[in-house]
Short mmCIF file of N, CA and C in Angstrom, two decimals:
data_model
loop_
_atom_site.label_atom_id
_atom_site.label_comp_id
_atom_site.label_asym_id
_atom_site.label_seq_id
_atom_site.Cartn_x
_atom_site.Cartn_y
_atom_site.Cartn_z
N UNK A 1 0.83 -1.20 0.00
CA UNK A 1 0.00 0.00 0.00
C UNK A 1 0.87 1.26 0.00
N UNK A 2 1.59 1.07 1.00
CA UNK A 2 2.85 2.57 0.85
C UNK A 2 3.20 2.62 -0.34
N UNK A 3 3.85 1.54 -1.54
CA UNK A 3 4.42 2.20 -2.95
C UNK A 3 3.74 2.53 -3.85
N UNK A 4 1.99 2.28 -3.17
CA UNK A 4 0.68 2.93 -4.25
C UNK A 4 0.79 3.81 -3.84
N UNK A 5 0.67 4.78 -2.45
CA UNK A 5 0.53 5.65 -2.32
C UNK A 5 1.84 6.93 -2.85
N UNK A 6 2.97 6.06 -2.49
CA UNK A 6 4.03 7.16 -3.11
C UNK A 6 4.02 7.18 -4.49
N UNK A 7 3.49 6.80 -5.58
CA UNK A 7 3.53 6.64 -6.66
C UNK A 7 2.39 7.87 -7.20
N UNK A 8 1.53 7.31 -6.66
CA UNK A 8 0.45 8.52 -6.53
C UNK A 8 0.87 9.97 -6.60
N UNK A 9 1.59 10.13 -5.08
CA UNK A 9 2.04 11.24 -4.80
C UNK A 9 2.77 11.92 -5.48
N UNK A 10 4.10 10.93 -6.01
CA UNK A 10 4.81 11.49 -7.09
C UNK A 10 4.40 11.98 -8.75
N UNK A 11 3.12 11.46 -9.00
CA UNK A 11 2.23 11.39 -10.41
C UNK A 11 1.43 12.78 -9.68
N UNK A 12 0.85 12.93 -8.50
CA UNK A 12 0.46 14.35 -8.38
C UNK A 12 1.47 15.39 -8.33
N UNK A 13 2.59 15.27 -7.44
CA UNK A 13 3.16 15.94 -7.52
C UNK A 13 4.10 16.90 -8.93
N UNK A 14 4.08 15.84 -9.69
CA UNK A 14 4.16 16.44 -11.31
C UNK A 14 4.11 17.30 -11.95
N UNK A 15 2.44 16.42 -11.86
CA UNK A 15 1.38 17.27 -12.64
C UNK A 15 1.25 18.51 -11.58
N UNK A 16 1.15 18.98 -10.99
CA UNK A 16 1.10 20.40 -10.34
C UNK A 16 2.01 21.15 -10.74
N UNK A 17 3.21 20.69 -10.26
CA UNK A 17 4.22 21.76 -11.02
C UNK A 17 4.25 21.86 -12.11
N UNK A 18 3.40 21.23 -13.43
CA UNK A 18 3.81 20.92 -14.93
C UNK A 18 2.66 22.19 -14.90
N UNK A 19 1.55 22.25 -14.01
CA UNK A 19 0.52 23.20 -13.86
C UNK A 19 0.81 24.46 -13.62
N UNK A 20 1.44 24.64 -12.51
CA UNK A 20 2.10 26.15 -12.25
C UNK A 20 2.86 26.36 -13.28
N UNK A 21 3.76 26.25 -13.74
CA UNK A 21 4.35 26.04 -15.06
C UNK A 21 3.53 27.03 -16.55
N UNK A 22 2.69 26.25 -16.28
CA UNK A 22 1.72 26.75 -17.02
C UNK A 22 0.71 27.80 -17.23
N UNK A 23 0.64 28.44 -15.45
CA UNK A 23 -0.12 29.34 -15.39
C UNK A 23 -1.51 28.66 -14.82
N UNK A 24 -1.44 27.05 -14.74
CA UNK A 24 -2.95 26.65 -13.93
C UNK A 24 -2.52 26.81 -12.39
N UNK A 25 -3.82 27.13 -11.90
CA UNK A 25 -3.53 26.62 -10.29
C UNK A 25 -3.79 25.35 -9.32
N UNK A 26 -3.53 24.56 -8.90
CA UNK A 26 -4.10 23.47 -8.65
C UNK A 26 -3.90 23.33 -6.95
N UNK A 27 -5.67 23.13 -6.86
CA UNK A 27 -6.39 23.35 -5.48
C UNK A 27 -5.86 22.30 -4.80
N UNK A 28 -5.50 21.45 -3.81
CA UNK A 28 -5.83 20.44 -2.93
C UNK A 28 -7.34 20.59 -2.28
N UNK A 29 -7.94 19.36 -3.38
CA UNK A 29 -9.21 19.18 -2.45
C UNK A 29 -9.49 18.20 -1.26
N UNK A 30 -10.02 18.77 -0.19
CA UNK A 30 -10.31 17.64 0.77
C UNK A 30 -11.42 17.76 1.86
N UNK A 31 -12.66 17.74 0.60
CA UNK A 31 -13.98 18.06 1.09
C UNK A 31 -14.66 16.62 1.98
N UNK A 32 -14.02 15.81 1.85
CA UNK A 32 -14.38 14.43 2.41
C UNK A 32 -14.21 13.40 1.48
N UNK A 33 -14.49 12.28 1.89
CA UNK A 33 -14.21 10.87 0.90
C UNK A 33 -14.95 11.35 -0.70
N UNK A 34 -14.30 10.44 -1.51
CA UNK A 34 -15.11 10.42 -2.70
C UNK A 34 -14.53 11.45 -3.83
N UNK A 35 -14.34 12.59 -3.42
CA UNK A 35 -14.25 13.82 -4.11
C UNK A 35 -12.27 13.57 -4.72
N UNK A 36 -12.36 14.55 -6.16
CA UNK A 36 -11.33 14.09 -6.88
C UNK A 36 -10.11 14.87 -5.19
N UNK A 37 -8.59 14.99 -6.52
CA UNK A 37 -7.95 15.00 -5.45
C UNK A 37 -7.41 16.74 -5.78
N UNK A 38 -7.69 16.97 -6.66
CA UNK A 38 -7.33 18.15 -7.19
C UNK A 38 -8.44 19.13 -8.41
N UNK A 39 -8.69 20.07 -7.65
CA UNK A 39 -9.41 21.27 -9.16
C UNK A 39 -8.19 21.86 -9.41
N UNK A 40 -7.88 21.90 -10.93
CA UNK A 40 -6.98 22.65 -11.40
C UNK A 40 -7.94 24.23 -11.71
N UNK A 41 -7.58 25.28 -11.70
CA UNK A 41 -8.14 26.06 -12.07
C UNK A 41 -7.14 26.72 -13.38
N UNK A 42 -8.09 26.47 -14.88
CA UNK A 42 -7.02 26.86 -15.64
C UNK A 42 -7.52 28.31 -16.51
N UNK A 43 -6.86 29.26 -16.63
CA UNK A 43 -6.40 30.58 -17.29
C UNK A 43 -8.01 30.74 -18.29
N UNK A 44 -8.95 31.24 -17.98
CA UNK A 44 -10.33 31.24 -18.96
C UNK A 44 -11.05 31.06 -18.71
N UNK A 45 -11.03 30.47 -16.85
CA UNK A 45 -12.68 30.13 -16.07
C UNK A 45 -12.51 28.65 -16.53
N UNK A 46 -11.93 27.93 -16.94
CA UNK A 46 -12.23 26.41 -16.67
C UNK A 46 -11.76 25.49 -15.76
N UNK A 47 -12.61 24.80 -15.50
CA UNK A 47 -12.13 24.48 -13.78
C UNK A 47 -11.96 22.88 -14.13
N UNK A 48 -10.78 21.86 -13.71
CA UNK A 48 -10.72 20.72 -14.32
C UNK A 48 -10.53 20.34 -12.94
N UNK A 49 -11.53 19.09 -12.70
CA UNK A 49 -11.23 17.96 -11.76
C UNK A 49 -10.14 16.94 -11.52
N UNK A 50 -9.32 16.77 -10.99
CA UNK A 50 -8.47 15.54 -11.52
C UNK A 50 -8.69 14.47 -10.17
N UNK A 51 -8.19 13.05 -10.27
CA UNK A 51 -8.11 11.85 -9.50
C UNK A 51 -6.89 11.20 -9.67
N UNK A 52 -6.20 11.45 -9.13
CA UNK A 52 -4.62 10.50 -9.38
C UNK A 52 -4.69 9.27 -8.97
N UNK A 53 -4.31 8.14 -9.87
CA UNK A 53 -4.47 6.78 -9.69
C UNK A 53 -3.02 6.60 -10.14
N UNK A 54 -2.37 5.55 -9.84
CA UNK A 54 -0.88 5.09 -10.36
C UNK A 54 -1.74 4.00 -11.59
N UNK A 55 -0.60 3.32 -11.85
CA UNK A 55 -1.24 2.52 -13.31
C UNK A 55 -2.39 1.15 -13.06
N UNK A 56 -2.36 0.82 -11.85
CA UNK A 56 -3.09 -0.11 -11.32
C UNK A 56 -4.51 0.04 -10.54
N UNK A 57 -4.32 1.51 -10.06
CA UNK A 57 -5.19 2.30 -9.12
C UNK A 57 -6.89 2.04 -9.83
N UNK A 58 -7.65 1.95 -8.77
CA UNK A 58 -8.91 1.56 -9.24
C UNK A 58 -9.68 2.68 -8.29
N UNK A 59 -10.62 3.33 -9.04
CA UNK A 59 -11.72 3.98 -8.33
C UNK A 59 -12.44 3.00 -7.23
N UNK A 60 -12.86 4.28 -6.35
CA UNK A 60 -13.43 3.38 -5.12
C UNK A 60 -15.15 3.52 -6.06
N UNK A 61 -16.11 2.88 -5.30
CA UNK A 61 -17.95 3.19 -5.57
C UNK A 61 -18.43 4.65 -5.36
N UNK A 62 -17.78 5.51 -4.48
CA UNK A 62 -17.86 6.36 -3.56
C UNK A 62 -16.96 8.02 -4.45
N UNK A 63 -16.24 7.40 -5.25
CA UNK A 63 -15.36 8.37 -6.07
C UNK A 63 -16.07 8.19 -7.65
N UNK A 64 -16.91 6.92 -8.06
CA UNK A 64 -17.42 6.75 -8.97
C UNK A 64 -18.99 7.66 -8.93
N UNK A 65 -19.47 7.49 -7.79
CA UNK A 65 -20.52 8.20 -7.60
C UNK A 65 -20.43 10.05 -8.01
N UNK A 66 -19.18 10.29 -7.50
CA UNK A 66 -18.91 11.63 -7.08
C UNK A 66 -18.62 11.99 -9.23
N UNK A 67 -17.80 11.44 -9.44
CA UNK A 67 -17.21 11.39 -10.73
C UNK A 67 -18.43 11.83 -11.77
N UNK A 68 -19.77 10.70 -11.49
CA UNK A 68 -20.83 10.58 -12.44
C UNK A 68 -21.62 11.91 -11.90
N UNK A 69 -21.75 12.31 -10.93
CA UNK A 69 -22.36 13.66 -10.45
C UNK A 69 -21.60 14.98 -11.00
N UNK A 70 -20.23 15.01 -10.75
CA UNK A 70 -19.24 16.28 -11.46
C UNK A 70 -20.13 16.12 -12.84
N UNK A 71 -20.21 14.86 -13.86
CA UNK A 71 -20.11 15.44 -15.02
C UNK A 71 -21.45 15.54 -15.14
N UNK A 72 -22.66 15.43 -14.26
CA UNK A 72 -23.92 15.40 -14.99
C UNK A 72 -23.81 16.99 -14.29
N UNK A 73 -22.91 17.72 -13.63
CA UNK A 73 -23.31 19.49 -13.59
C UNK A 73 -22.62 19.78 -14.46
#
């Protein structure tokens, strides 16, 4: 479980800086279970959800729920 999680971390950690980089900002979300792990907020009012999984990583029921709700707003 620890080298899923550091794998993770390092695949978020990345992508954030590849973000600032860029001019996006990227939120740490941590509104409770379920919810992605990051809103990027990018340059134009578009606001992108992200979920970092390593290559094996599987959505929980609870992050699938949340997922199918983001896109039906």
């Amino acid at each position: 479980m620890r080298t899923l999680i550091r794998r993770e971390a390092s695949i978020e950690r990345a992508a954030c800086r590849e973000a600032r980089r860029l001019g996006i900002e990227p939120l740490k979300m941590s509104f409770g279970k379920g919810w992605p792990d990051r809103l990027f907020l990018v340059p134009g009012g578009r606001p992108v959800f992200v979920e970092f999984k390593c290559v094996r990583g599987k959505t929980t029921p609870i992050q699938d729920l949340r997922i199918a709700r983001l896109k039906e707003l």
